[in-house]
Coordinates of C-alpha atoms in Angstrom, one line a residue:
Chain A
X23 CA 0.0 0.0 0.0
X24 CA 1.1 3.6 -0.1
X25 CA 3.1 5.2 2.6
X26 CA 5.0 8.5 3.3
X27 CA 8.2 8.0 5.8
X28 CA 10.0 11.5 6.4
X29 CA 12.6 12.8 8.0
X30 CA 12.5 11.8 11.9
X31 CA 12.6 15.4 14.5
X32 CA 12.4 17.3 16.2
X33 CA 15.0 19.8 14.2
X34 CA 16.1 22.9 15.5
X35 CA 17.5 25.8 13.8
X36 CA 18.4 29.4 14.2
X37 CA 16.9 32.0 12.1
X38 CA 17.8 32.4 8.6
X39 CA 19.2 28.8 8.5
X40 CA 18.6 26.8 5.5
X41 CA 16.1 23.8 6.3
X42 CA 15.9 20.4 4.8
X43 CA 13.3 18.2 5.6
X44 CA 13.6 14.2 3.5
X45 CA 10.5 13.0 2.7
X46 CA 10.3 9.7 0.3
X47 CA 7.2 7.4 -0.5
X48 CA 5.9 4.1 -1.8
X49 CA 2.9 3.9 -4.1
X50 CA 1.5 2.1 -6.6
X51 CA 0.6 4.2 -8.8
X52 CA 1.5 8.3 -10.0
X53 CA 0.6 9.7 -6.5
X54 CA -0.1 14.0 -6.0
X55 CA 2.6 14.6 -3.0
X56 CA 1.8 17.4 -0.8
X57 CA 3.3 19.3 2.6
X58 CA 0.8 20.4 5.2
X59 CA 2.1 22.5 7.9
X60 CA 0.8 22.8 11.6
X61 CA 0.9 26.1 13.7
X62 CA 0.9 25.7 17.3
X63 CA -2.8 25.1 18.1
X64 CA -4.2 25.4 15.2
X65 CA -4.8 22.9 12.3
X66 CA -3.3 21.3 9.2
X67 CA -2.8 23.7 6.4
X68 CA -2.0 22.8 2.2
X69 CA 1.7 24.6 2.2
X70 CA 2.4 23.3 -1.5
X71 CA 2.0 19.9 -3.8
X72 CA 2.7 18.9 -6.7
X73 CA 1.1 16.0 -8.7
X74 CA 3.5 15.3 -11.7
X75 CA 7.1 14.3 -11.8
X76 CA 9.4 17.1 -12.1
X77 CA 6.9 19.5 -10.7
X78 CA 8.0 22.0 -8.4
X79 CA 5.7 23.2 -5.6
X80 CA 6.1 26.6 -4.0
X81 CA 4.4 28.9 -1.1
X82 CA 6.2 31.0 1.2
X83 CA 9.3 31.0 0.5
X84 CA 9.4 27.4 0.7
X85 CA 10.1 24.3 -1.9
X86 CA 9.9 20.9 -3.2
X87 CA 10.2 19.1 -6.0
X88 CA 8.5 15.7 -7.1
X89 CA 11.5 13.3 -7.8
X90 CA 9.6 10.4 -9.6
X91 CA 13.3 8.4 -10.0
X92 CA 14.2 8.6 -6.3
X93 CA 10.3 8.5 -4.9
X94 CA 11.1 11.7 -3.0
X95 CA 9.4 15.0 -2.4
X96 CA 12.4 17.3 -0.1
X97 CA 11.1 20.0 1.8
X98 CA 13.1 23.3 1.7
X99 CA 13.6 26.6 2.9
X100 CA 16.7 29.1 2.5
X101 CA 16.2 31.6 5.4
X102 CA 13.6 30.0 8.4
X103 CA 12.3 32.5 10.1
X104 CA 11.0 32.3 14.0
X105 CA 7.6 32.3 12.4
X106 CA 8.3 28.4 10.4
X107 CA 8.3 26.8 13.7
X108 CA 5.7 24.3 13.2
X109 CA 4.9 21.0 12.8
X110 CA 5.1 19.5 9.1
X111 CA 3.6 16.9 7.5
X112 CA 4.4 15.1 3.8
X113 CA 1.6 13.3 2.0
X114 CA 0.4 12.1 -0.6
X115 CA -3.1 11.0 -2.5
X116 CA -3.9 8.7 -5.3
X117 CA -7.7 8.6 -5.3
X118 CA -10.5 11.3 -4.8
X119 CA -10.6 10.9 -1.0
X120 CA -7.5 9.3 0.9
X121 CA -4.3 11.1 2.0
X122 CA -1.6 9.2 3.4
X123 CA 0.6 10.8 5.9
X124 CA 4.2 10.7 7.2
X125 CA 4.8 11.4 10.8
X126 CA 5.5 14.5 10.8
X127 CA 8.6 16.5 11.3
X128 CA 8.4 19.3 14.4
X129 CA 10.6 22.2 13.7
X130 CA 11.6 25.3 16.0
X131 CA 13.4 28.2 14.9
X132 CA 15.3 30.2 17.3
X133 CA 16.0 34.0 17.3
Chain B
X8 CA -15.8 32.5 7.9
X9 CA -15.1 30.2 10.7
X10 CA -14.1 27.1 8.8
X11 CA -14.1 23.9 10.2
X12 CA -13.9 23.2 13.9
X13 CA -14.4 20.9 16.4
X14 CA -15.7 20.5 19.8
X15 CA -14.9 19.6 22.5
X16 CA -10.7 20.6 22.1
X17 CA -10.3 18.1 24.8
X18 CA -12.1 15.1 26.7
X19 CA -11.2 12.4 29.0
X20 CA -13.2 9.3 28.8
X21 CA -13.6 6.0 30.9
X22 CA -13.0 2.7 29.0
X23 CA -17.0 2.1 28.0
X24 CA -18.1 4.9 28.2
X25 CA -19.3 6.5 24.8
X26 CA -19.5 10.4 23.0
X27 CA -19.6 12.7 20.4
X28 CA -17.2 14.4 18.2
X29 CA -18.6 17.7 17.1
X30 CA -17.4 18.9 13.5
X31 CA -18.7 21.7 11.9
X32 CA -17.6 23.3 8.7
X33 CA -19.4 27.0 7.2
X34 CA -17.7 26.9 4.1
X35 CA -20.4 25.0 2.2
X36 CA -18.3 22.2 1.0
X37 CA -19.2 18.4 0.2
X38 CA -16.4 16.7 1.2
X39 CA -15.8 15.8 4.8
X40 CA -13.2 13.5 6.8
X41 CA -12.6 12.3 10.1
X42 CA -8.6 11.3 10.8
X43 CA -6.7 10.2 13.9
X44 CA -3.1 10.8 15.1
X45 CA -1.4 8.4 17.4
X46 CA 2.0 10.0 19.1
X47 CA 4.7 9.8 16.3
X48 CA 2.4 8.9 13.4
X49 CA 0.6 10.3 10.3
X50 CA -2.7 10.6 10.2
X51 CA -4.6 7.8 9.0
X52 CA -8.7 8.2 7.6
X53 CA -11.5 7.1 9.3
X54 CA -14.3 8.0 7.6
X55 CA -15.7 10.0 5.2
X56 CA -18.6 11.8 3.3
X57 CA -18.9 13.0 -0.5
X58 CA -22.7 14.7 0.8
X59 CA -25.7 14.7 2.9
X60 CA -26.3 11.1 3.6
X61 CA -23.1 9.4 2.1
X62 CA -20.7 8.1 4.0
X63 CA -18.1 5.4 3.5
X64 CA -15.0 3.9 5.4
X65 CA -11.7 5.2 5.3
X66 CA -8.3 2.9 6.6
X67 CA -9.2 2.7 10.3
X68 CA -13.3 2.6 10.8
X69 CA -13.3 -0.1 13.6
X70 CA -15.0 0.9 16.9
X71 CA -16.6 4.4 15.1
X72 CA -19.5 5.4 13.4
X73 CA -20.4 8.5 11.5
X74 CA -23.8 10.1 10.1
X75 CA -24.0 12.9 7.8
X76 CA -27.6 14.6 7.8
X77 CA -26.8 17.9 6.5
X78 CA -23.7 19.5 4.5
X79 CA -22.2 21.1 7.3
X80 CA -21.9 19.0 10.8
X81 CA -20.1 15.6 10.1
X82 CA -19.9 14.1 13.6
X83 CA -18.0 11.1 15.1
X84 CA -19.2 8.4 17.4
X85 CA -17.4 6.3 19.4
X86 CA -19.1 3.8 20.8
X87 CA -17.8 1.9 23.9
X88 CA -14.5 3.5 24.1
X89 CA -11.1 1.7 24.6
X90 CA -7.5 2.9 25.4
X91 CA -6.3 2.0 21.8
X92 CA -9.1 4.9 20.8
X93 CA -6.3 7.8 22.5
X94 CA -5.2 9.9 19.7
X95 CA -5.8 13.3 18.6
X96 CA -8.3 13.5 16.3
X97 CA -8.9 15.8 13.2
X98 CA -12.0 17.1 10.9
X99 CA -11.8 17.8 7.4
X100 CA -13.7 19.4 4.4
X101 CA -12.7 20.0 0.7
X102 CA -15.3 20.9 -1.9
X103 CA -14.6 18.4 -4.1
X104 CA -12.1 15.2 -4.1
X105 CA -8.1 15.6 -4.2
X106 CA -8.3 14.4 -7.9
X107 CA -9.9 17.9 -9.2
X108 CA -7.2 19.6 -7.3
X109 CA -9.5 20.5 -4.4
X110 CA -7.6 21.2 -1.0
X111 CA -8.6 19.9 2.6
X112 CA -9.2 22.3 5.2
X113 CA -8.7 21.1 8.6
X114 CA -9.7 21.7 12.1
X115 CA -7.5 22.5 15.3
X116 CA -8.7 18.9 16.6
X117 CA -9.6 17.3 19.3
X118 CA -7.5 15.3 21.6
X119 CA -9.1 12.3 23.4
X120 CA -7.7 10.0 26.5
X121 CA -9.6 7.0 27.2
X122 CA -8.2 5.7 30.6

């Protein structure tokens, strides 16, 4: 069956580090691949996806590409900001209703 | 708008005993979801709806049930709950399904202890 393993936390960074966050899957099939974000207290929110290979997914300042050859979908970030600490999450869909998700990564960004 | 949310943000339940998980979403949409998350893993689906009276079974449905009377309140029932039912658990709506590139919306969840 499908499944999303990512990169195990938590990570902690000062601000305007670059962050990485590994994300690779298995499916059957030409899964979309997406990366919600958690706020503190608040819920899961679409940060970018992408649902071809060689597609690039983009939103505030952050990036991923889908990597078809090497099943992986990288989380990253040039310059975190105190305001990226959060929890996120990599998933992915290939039918109408189910996401899988990976465990999520929880990152805090110091001053 | 509010978007989705859920009620209560936090319960503690004896093992038996049964409730309610309120979810709520304003934003007109037809798609709902219930997911859990156990410490250190993803969240898997539980149920879900496509509309008013449809509802089918996601990867985990054992020991909940679901109705879906009107577009926006998609509640969760646990029935006779057990320790293995401790998780955190989160509503979602989309307007349509992931395949026409329709995002889920989420709510702040609810996190559940069944001692």
């Amino acid at each position: 069956g499908d499944s999303v393993t990512q990169m195990e936390g938590p990570v902690t960074l000062s601000e305007e580090a670059f962050l990485t966050i590994n994300c690779t899957y298995t499916a059957t099939g030409y899964p979309s691949l997406f990366w919600y974000v958690q706020y503190p207290g608040e819920g899961l929110q679409l940060l970018l996806k992408a649902t071809k290979a060689d597609d690039k997914g983009s939103n505030k300042g952050f990036e991923a590409t889908y990597r078809k050859e090497t099943t992986s979908f990288h989380l990253e970030k040039g310059s975190v900001q105190v305001s990226d600490s959060a929890v996120y999450f990599c998933a992915l869909s290939e039918d109408d209703y189910k996401l899988s998700f990976g465990a999520g990564t929880t990152v805090t960004v110091r001053a | 708008n509010a978007g989705v949310t859920q009620t209560p943000k936090f319960r503690i339940l004896k093992i038996g005993q049964s409730m309610t998980l309120q979810c709520t979403q304003d934003m007109n949409h037809n798609y709902m979801y219930w997911y859990r998350q156990d410490p250190g893993m993803g969240l898997k689906l539980i149920y879900y709806s496509v509309g008013a009276g449809i509802t089918d079974k996601g990867e985990v449905p054992n020991g909940y049930n679901v109705s879906r009377s009107t577009t926006e309140d998609f509640p969760l029932r646990l029935e006779l709950a057990a320790p293995s039912q401790t998780s955190v658990y989160f509503c979602a709506s989309s307007y349509s399904g992931l395949a026409v590139d329709n995002e889920q919306f989420f709510g702040p969840g609810t996190r559940l202890t069944v001692l």
